[in-house]
Tab-separated table of C-alpha atoms and ligand atoms in Angstrom:
chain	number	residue	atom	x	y	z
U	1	UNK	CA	30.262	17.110	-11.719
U	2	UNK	CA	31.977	18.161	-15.265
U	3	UNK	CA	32.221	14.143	-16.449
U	4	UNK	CA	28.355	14.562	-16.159
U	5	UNK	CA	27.668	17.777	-17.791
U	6	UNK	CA	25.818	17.693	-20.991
U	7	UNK	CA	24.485	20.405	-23.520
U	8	UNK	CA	21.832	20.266	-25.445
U	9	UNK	CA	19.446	22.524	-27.760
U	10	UNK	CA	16.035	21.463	-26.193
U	11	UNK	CA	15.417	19.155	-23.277
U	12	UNK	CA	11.725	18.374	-22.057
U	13	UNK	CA	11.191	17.572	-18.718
U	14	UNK	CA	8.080	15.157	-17.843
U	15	UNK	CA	6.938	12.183	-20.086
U	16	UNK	CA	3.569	11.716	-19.888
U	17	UNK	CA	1.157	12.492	-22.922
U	18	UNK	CA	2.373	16.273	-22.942
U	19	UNK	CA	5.650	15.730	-23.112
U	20	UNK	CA	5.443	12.550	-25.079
U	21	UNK	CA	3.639	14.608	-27.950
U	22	UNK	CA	5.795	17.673	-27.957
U	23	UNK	CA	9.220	15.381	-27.938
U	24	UNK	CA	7.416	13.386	-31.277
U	25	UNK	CA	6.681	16.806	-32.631
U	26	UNK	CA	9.947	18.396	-32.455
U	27	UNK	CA	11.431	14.769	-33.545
U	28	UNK	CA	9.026	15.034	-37.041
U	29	UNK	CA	10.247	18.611	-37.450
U	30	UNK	CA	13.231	17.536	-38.099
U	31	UNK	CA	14.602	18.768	-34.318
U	32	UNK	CA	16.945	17.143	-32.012
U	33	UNK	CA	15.906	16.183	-28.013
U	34	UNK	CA	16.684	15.080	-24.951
U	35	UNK	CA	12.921	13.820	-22.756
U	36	UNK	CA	13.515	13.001	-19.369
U	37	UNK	CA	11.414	11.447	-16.548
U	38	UNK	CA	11.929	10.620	-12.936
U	39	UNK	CA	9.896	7.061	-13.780
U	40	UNK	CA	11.718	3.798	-15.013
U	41	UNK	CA	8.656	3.669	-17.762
U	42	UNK	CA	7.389	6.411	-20.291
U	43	UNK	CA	3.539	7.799	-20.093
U	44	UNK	CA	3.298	9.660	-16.761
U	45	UNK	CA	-0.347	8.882	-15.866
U	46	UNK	CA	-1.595	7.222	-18.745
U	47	UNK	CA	0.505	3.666	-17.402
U	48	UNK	CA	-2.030	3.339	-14.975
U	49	UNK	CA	-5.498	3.591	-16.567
U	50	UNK	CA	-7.348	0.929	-17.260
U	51	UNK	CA	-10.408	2.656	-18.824
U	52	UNK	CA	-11.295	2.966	-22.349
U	53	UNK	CA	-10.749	7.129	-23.245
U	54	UNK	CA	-13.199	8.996	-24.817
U	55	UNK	CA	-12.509	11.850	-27.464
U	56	UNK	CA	-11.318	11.476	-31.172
U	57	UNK	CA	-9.558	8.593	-32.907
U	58	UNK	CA	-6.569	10.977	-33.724
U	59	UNK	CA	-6.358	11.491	-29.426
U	60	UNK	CA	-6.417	7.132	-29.342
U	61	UNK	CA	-10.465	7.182	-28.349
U	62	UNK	CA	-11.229	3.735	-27.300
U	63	UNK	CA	-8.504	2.630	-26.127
U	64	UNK	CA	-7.240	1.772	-22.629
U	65	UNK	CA	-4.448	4.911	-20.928
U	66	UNK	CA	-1.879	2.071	-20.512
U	67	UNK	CA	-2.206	0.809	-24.176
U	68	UNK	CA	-1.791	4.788	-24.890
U	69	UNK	CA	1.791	4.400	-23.307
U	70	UNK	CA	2.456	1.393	-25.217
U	71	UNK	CA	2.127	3.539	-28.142
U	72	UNK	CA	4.058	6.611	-27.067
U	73	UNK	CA	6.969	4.020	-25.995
U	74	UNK	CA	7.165	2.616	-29.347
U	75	UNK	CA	6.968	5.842	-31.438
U	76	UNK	CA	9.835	7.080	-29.251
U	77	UNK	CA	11.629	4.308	-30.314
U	78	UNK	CA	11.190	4.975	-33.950
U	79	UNK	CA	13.032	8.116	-33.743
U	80	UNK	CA	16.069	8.499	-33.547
U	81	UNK	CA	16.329	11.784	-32.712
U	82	UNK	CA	15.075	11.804	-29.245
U	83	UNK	CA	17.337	10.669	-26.622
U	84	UNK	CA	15.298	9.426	-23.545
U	85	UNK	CA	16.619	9.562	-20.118
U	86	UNK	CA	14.368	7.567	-17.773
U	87	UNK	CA	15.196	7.101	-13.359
U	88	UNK	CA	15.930	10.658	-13.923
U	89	UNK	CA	14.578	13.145	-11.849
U	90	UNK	CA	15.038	17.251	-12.297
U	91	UNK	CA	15.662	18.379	-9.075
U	92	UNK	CA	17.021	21.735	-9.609
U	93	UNK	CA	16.640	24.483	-11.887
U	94	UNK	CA	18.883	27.497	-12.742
U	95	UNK	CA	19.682	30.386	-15.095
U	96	UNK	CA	22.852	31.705	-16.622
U	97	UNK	CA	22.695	34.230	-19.443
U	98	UNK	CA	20.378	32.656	-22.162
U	99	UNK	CA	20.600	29.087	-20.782
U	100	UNK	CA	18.781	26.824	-18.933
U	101	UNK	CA	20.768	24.558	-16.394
U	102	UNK	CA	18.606	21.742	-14.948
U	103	UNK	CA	20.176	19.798	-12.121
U	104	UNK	CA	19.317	16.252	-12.562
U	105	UNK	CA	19.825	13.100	-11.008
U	106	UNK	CA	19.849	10.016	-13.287
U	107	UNK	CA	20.234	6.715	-11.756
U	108	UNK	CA	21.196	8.518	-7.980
U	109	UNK	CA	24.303	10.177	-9.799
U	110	UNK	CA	23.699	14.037	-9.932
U	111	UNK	CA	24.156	15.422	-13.419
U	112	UNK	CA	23.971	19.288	-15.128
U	113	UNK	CA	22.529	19.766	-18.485
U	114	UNK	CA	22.924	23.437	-20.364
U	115	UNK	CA	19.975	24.252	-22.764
U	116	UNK	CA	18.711	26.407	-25.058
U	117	UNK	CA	14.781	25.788	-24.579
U	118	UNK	CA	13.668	23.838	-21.490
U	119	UNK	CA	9.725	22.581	-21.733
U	120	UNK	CA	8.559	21.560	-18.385
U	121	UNK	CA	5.606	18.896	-18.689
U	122	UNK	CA	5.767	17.952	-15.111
U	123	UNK	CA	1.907	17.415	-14.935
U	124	UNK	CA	0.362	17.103	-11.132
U	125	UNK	CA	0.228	15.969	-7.834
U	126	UNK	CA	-2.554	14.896	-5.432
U	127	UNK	CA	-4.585	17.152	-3.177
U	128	UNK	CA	-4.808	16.242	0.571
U	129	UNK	CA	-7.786	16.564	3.133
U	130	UNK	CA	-7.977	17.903	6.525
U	131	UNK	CA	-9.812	15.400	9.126
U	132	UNK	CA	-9.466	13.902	12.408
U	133	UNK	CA	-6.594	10.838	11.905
U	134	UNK	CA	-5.567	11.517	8.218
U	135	UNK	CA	-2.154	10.294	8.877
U	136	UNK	CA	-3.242	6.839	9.458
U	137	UNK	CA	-1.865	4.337	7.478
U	138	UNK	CA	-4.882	3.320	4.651
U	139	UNK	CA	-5.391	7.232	4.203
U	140	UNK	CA	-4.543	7.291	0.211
U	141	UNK	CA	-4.646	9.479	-2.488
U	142	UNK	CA	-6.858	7.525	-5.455
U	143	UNK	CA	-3.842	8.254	-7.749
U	144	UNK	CA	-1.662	6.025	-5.443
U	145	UNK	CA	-4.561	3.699	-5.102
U	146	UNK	CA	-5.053	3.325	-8.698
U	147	UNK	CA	-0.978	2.479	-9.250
U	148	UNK	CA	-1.038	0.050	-6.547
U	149	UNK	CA	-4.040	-2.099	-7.851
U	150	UNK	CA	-3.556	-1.314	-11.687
U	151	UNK	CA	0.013	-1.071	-12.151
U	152	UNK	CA	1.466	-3.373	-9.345
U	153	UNK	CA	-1.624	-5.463	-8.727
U	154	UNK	CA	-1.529	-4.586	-5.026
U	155	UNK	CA	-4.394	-4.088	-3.040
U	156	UNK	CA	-5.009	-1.608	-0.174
U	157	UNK	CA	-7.796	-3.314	1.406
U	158	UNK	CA	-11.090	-5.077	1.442
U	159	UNK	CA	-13.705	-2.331	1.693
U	160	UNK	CA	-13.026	1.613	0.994
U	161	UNK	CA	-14.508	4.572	1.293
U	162	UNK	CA	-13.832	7.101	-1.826
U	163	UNK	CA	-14.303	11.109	-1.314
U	164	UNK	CA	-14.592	12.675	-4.192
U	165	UNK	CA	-17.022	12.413	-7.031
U	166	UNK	CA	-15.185	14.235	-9.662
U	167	UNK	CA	-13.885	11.537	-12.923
U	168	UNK	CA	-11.064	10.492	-11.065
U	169	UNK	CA	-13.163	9.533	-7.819
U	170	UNK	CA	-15.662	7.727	-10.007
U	171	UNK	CA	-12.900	5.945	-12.180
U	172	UNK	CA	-10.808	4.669	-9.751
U	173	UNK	CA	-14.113	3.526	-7.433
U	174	UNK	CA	-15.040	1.771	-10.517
U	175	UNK	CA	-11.769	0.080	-10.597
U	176	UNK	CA	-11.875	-1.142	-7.089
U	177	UNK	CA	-14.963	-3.089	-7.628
U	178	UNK	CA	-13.242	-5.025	-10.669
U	179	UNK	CA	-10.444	-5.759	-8.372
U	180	UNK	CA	-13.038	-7.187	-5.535
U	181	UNK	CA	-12.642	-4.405	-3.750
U	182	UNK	CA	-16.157	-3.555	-1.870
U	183	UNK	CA	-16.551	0.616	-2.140
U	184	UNK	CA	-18.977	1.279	0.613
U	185	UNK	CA	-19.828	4.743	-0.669
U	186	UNK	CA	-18.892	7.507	-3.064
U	187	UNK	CA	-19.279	10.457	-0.573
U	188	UNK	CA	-19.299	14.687	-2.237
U	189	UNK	CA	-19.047	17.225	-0.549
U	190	UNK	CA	-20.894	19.328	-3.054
U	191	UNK	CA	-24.961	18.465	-3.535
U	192	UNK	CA	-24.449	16.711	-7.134
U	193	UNK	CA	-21.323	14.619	-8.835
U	194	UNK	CA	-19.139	16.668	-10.331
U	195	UNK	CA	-17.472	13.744	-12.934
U	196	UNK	CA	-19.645	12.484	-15.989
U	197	UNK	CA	-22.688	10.762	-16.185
U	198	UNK	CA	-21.350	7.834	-17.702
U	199	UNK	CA	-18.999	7.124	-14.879
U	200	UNK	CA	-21.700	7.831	-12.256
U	201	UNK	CA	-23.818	5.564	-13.939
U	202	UNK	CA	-21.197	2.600	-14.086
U	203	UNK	CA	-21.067	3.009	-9.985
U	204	UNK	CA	-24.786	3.174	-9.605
U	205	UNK	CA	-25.857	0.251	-11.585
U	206	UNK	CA	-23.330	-1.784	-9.506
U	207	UNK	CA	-25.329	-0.793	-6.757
U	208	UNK	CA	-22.607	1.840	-4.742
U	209	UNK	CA	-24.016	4.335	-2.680
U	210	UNK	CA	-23.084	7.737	-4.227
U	211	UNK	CA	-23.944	10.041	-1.194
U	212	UNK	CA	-23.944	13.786	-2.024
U	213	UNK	CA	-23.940	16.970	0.444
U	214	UNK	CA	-21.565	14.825	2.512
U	215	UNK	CA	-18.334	14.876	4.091
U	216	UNK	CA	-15.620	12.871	6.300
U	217	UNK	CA	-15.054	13.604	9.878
U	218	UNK	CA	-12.155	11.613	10.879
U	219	UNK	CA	-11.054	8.465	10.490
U	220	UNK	CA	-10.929	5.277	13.180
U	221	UNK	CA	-8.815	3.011	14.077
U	222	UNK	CA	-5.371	2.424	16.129
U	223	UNK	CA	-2.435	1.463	14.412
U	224	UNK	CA	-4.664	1.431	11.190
U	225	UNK	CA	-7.848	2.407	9.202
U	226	UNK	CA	-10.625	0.631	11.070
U	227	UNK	CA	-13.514	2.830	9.607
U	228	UNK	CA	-14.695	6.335	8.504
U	229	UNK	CA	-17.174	8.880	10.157
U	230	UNK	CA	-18.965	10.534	7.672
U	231	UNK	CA	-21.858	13.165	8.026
U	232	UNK	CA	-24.363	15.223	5.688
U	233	UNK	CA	-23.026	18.944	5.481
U	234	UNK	CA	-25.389	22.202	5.072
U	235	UNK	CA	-25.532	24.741	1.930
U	236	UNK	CA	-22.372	26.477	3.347
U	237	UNK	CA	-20.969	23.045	3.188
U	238	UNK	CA	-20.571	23.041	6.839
U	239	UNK	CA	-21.360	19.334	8.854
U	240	UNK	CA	-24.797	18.658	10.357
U	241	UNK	CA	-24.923	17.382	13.864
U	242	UNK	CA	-26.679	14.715	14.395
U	243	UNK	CA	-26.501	13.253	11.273
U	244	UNK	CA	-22.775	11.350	11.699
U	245	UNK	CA	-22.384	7.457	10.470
U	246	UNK	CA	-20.030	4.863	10.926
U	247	UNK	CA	-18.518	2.980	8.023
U	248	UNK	CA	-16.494	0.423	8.427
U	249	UNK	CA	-13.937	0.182	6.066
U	250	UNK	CA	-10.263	-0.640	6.023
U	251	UNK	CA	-8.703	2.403	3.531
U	252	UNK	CA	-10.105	5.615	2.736
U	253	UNK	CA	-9.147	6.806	-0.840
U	254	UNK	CA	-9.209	11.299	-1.445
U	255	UNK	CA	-10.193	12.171	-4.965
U	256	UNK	CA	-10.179	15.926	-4.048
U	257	UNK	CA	-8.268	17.309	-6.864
U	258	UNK	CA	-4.789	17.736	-8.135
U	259	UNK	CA	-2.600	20.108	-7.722
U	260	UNK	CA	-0.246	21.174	-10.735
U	261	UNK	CA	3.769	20.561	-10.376
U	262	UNK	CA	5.009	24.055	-10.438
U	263	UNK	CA	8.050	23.463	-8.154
U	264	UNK	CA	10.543	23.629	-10.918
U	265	UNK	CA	8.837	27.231	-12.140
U	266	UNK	CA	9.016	28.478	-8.729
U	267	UNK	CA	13.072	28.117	-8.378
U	268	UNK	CA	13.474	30.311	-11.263
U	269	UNK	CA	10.953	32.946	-10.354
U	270	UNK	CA	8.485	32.462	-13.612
U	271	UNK	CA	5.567	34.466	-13.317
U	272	UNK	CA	2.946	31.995	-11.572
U	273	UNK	CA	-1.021	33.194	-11.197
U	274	UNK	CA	-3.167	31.421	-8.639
U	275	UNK	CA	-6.042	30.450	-10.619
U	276	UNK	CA	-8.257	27.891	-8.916
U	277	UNK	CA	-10.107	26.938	-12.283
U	278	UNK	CA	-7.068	25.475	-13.491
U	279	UNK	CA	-5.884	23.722	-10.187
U	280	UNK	CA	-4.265	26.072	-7.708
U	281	UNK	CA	-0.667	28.264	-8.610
U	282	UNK	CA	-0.009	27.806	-12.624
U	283	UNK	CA	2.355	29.625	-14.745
U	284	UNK	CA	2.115	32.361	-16.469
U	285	UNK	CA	2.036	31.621	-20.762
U	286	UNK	CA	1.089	33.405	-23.838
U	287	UNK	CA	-0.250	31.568	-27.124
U	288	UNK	CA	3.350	29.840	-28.051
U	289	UNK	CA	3.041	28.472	-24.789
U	290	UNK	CA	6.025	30.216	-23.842
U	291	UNK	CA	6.378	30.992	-19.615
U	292	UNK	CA	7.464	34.809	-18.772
U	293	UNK	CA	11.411	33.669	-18.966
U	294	UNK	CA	12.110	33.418	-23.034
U	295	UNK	CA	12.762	29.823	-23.232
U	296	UNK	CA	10.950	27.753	-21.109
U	297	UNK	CA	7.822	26.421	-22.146
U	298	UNK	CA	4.696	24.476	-20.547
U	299	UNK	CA	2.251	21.860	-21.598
U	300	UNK	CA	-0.297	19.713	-19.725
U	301	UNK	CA	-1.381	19.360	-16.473
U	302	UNK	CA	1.506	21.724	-14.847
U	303	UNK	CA	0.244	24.308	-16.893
U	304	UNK	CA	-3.483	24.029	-15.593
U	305	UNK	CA	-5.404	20.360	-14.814
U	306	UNK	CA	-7.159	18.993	-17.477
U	307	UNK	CA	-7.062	15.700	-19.577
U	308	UNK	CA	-4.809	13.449	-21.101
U	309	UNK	CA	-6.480	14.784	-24.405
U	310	UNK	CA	-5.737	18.372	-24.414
U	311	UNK	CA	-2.343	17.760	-22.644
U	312	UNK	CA	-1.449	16.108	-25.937
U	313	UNK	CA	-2.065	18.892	-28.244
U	314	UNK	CA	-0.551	21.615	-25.923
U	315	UNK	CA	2.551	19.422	-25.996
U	316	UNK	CA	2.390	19.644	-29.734
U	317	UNK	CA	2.064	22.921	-29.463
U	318	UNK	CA	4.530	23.878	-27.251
U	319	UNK	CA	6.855	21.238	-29.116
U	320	UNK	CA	6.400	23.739	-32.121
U	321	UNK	CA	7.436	26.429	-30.635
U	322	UNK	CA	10.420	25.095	-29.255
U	323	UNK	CA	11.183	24.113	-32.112
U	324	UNK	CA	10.533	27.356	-34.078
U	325	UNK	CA	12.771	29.339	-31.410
U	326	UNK	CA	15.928	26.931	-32.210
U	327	UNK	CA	15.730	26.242	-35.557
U	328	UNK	CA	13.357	29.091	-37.170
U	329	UNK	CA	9.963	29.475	-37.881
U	330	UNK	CA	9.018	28.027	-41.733
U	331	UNK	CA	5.431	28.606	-43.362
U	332	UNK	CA	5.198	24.614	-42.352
U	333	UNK	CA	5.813	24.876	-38.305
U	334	UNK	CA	3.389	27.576	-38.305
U	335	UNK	CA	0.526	26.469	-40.261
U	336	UNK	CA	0.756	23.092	-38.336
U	337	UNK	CA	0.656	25.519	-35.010
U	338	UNK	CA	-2.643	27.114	-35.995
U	339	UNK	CA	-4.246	23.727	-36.828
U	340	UNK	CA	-3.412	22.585	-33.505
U	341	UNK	CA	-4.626	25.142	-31.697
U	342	UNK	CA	-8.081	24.840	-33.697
U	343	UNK	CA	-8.269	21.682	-32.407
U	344	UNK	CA	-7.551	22.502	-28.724
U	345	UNK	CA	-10.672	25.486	-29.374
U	346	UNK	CA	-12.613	22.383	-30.641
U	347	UNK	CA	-12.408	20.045	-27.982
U	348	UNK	CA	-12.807	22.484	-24.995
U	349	UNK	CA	-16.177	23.088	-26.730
U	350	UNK	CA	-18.024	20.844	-24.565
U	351	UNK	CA	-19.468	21.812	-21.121
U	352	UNK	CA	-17.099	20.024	-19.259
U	353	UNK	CA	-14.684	22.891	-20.398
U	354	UNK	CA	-16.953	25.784	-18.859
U	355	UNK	CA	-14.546	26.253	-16.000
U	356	UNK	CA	-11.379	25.509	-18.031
U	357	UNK	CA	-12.064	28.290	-20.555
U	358	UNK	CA	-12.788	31.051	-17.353
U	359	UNK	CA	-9.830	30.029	-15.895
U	360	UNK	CA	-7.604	30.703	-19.542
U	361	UNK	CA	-9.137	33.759	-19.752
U	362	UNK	CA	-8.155	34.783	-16.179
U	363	UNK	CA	-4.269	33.764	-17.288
U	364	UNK	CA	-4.316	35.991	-20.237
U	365	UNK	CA	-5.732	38.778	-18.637
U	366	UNK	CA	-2.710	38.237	-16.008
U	367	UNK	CA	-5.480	38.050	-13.688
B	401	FAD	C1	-7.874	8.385	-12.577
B	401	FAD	C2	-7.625	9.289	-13.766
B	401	FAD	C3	-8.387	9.095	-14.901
B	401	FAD	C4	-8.190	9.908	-16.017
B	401	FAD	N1	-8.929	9.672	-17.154
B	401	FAD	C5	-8.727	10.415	-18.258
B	401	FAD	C6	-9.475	10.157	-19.484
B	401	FAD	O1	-10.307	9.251	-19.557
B	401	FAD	N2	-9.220	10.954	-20.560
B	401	FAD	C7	-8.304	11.958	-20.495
B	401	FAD	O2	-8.112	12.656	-21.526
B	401	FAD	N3	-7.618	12.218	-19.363
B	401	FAD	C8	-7.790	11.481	-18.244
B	401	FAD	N4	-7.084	11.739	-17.074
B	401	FAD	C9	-6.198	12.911	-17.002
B	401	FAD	C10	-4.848	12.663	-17.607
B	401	FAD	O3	-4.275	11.463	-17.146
B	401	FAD	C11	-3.893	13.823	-17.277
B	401	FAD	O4	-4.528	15.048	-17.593
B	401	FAD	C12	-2.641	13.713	-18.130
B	401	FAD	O5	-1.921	12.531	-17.783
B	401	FAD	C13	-1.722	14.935	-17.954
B	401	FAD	O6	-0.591	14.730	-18.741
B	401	FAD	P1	0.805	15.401	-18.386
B	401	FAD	O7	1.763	14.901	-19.408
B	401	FAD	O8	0.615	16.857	-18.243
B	401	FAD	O9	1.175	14.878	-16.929
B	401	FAD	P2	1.479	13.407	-16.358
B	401	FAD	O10	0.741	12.351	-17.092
B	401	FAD	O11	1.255	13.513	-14.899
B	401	FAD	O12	3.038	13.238	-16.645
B	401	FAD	C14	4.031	14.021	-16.017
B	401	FAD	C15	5.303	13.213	-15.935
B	401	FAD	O13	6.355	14.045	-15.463
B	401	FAD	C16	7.130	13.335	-14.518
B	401	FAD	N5	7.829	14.303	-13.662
B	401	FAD	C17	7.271	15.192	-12.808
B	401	FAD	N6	8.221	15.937	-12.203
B	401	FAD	C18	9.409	15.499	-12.690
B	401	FAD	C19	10.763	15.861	-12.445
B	401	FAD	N7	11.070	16.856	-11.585
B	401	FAD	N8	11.746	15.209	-13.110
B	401	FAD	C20	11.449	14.216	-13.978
B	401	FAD	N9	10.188	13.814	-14.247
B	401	FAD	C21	9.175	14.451	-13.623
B	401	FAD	C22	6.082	12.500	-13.791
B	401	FAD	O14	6.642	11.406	-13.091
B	401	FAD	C23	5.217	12.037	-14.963
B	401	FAD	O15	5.732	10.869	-15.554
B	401	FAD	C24	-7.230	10.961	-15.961
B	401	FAD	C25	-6.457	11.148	-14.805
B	401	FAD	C26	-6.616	10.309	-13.722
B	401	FAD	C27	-5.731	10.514	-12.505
C-alpha cells in the first residue's frame, strides 16, 4: 500500500454542489485540496436534471442541474489548486492521533490518504418500499430512473406508475412524459402532494392522474413488472378493502424519500441524531459545520436532505472553516462566513423550509 499513500492538508469527499462549492471556496482562499468522487464525472446529482432550478441568479436560477455541472467542471479546472480524483470511491475511514486516514480506491487500486481536515459531502441515497413483489425487476428508485432516461438515454419501460408526490416524484414523472413514457398515475400516500404547485401543475395539465390517500399493494407479474395494485388508504393511512385497482404498467418508479449517506460517519463513531425532518440518522454539527470529531466537517444532503441550493452554501461554509482550521482564521474568512450563513437564514425563509428549520433546531438542541 505505501507506493499509494498520500498526505494532504484537506481532502473533501463527495462532488456534487456541496462539495463542489466548498473545494472552490477553499481554492479562492488561497487553500490547497484534494476533491474526490466515486463517479467518472463531477456534480453528484445535478448531472442528471433536466429541469430549469428555481432560487437566485447567484445559486444558477434558470438554468438546467446538468448545465450547473458544466459549470462546476469548468471552474474546477480554473484552479489550480484543487487536485480532483474522480473513479474514486472512499470506502473506509479511520483515525490516528489528529489525522484522518480515508481508505480509498481509485481506479480498483486501493489507496490511503493522511489528512488534516476531512469534509464529507457524500449527499444521499434512495428510500425503499415494502410491498408484495418489490424485488421484481422494473421496481426502481426515480433517482435511478431519472439517470437511465436523462443521463444514458435509456428507458425502463412504456407505461409507469410513480409513488411519491414529493418534487422528486413530480419531476422525474414529468420527465417520463417528455421521454414518451406514459405515467399512468402519480399515487400519495398522504391526502395532498407534498412537492410544489408548479410541478403538480405541469403533471395535471398533461392530463396524469395524481391520486392522493393512496397506496401500492404489490406488484404483478412473473419474471417481470406486468402491473401494479394500488388501493385508497384511511386517515391512519391504513388500505381500504374493497377499493383495490389494477394498473397495468411495465415499471414502477418509488419517490419515497432519501436517505442521507452517513456510512462513512458511522465507522468513526461521530455523534449521529436520528432526526426524521432532515431524512433519517444525520450527524451531529455546530455552526462551523464541524461533526463532534475536531476535523471532519459536513455539507449537503449527508448532513440533512434538502436542495441543491442550500447544499451549495453549506459547502461554502464548511469550505471556510476548513480552511480557517488549517491555515487561520483572518477578519476576511470570517466576515465571508457570516454573509453566507445570512444567506442560508434567507433562503430557508420560505414555507417549504417549515420542517427543515424544526429539524435544525432538534440537532442543536442534541435532540
Ligand atoms: C429529481 C431531483 C430533482 C431535484 N431538483 C432540485 C431543484 O430543482 N433545486 C434544488 O436546489 N435541488 C434539487 N434537488 C436536490 C439536489 O439535487 C440535492 O439536494 C443536491 O444534489 C445535494 O447535493 P450534495 O452535494 O449534498 O449531494 P449529491 O449531489 O448527491 O453529491 C454527492 C456526491 O458524493 C459522491 N459520493 C458518495 N459517497 C462517496 C464515497 N464514499 N466516495 C466517493 N464519492 C462519494 C456521490 O457519488 C455524489 O457524486 C433535486 C434532487 C432530485 C433527486
Amino acid at each position: 500500500m505505501k507506493g499509494n499513500d498520500i498526505e494532504r492538508k484537506i481532502t473533501i469527499i463527495g462532488a456534487g454542489p456541496a462539495g463542489l462549492k466548498a473545494a472552490i471556496t477553499i481554492a479562492d482562499l488561497g487553500g490547497e485540496v484534494l476533491l474526490v468522487d466515486e463517479n467518472p464525472y463531477v456534480g453528484g446529482q445535478l448531472v442528471k436534471q433536466t429541469h430549469k432550478f428555481f432560487g437566485s441568479k447567484e445559486l444558477y436560477c434558470g438554468l438546467r442541474g446538468f448545465e450547473i455541472a458544466k459549470i462546476f467542471e469548468e471552474e474546477i479546472k480554473k484552479r489550480s489548486n484543487i487536485e480532483l480524483f474522480l473513479n474514486a470511491c472512499a470506502v473506509g475511514l479511520y483515525l490516528e492521533n489528529n489525522k484522518k486516514i480515508v481508505a480509498l480506491v481509485k481506479n480498483e487500486k486501493l489507496m490511503k490518504i493522511t489528512t488534516d481536515v476531512l469534509i464529507i459531502a457524500t449527499g444521499a441515497y434512495e428510500n425503499f418500499l415494502l410491498f408484495e413483489n418489490n424485488d421484481l425487476p422494473g421496481v426502481y428508485g426515480a433517482g435511478a430512473v431519472q439517470t437511465l432516461v436523462n443521463q444514458y438515454g435509456v428507458r425502463p419501460g412504456k407505461s409507469c406508475l410513480m409513488v411519491g408526490s414529493g418534487n422528486i416524484g413530480l419531476i422525474v414523472a414529468y420527465q417520463l412524459l417528455q421521454a414518451d413514457i406514459e405515467v399512468k398515475a402519480v399515487i400519495e400516500i398522504l391526502p395532498k402532494v407534498t412537492g410544489w404547485y408548479v410541478h403538480y401543475a405541469k403533471l395535471k395539465r398533461c392530463g396524469v392522474p395524481i391520486l392522493t390517500s393512496h397506496t401500492i399493494l404489490k406488484a404483478i407479474g412473473k419474471d417481470e413488472v406486468e402491473g401494479a395494485v394500488i388501493c385508497k388508504v384511511n386517515r391512519n393511512l391504513k388500505p381500504i378493502k374493497g377499493t383495490e385497482k389494477r394498473l397495468k404498467v411495465d415499471f414502477i418508479c418509488l419517490a419515497v424519500g432519501l436517505t442521507p449517506f452517513t456510512d462513512l460517519l458511522w465507522q468513526i463513531n461521530a455523534k449521529l441524531l436520528y432526526i426524521p425532518e432532515l431524512g433519517g440518522f444525520v450527524p451531529y454539527y455546530d455552526e462551523n459545520y464541524e461533526t463532534s470529531i475536531p476535523g471532519i466537517f459536513v455539507c449537503g444532503d449527508v448532513s440533512g436532505i434538502e436542495e441543491a441550493s442550500t447544499a451549495m452554501i453549506e459547502g461554502e461554509i464548511a469550505g471556510i472553516s476548513a480552511y480557517e482550521k488549517i491555515y487561520g482564521k483572518r477578519k476576511e474568512t470570517e466576515a465571508l462566513k457570516e454573509k453566507k450563513k445570512k444567506e442560508l437564514f434567507a433562503l430557508r425563509k420560505g414555507p417549504h423550509s417549515k420542517k427543515i428549520l424544526i429539524g435544525l433546531k432538534k440537532l442543536k438542541n442534541g435532540y
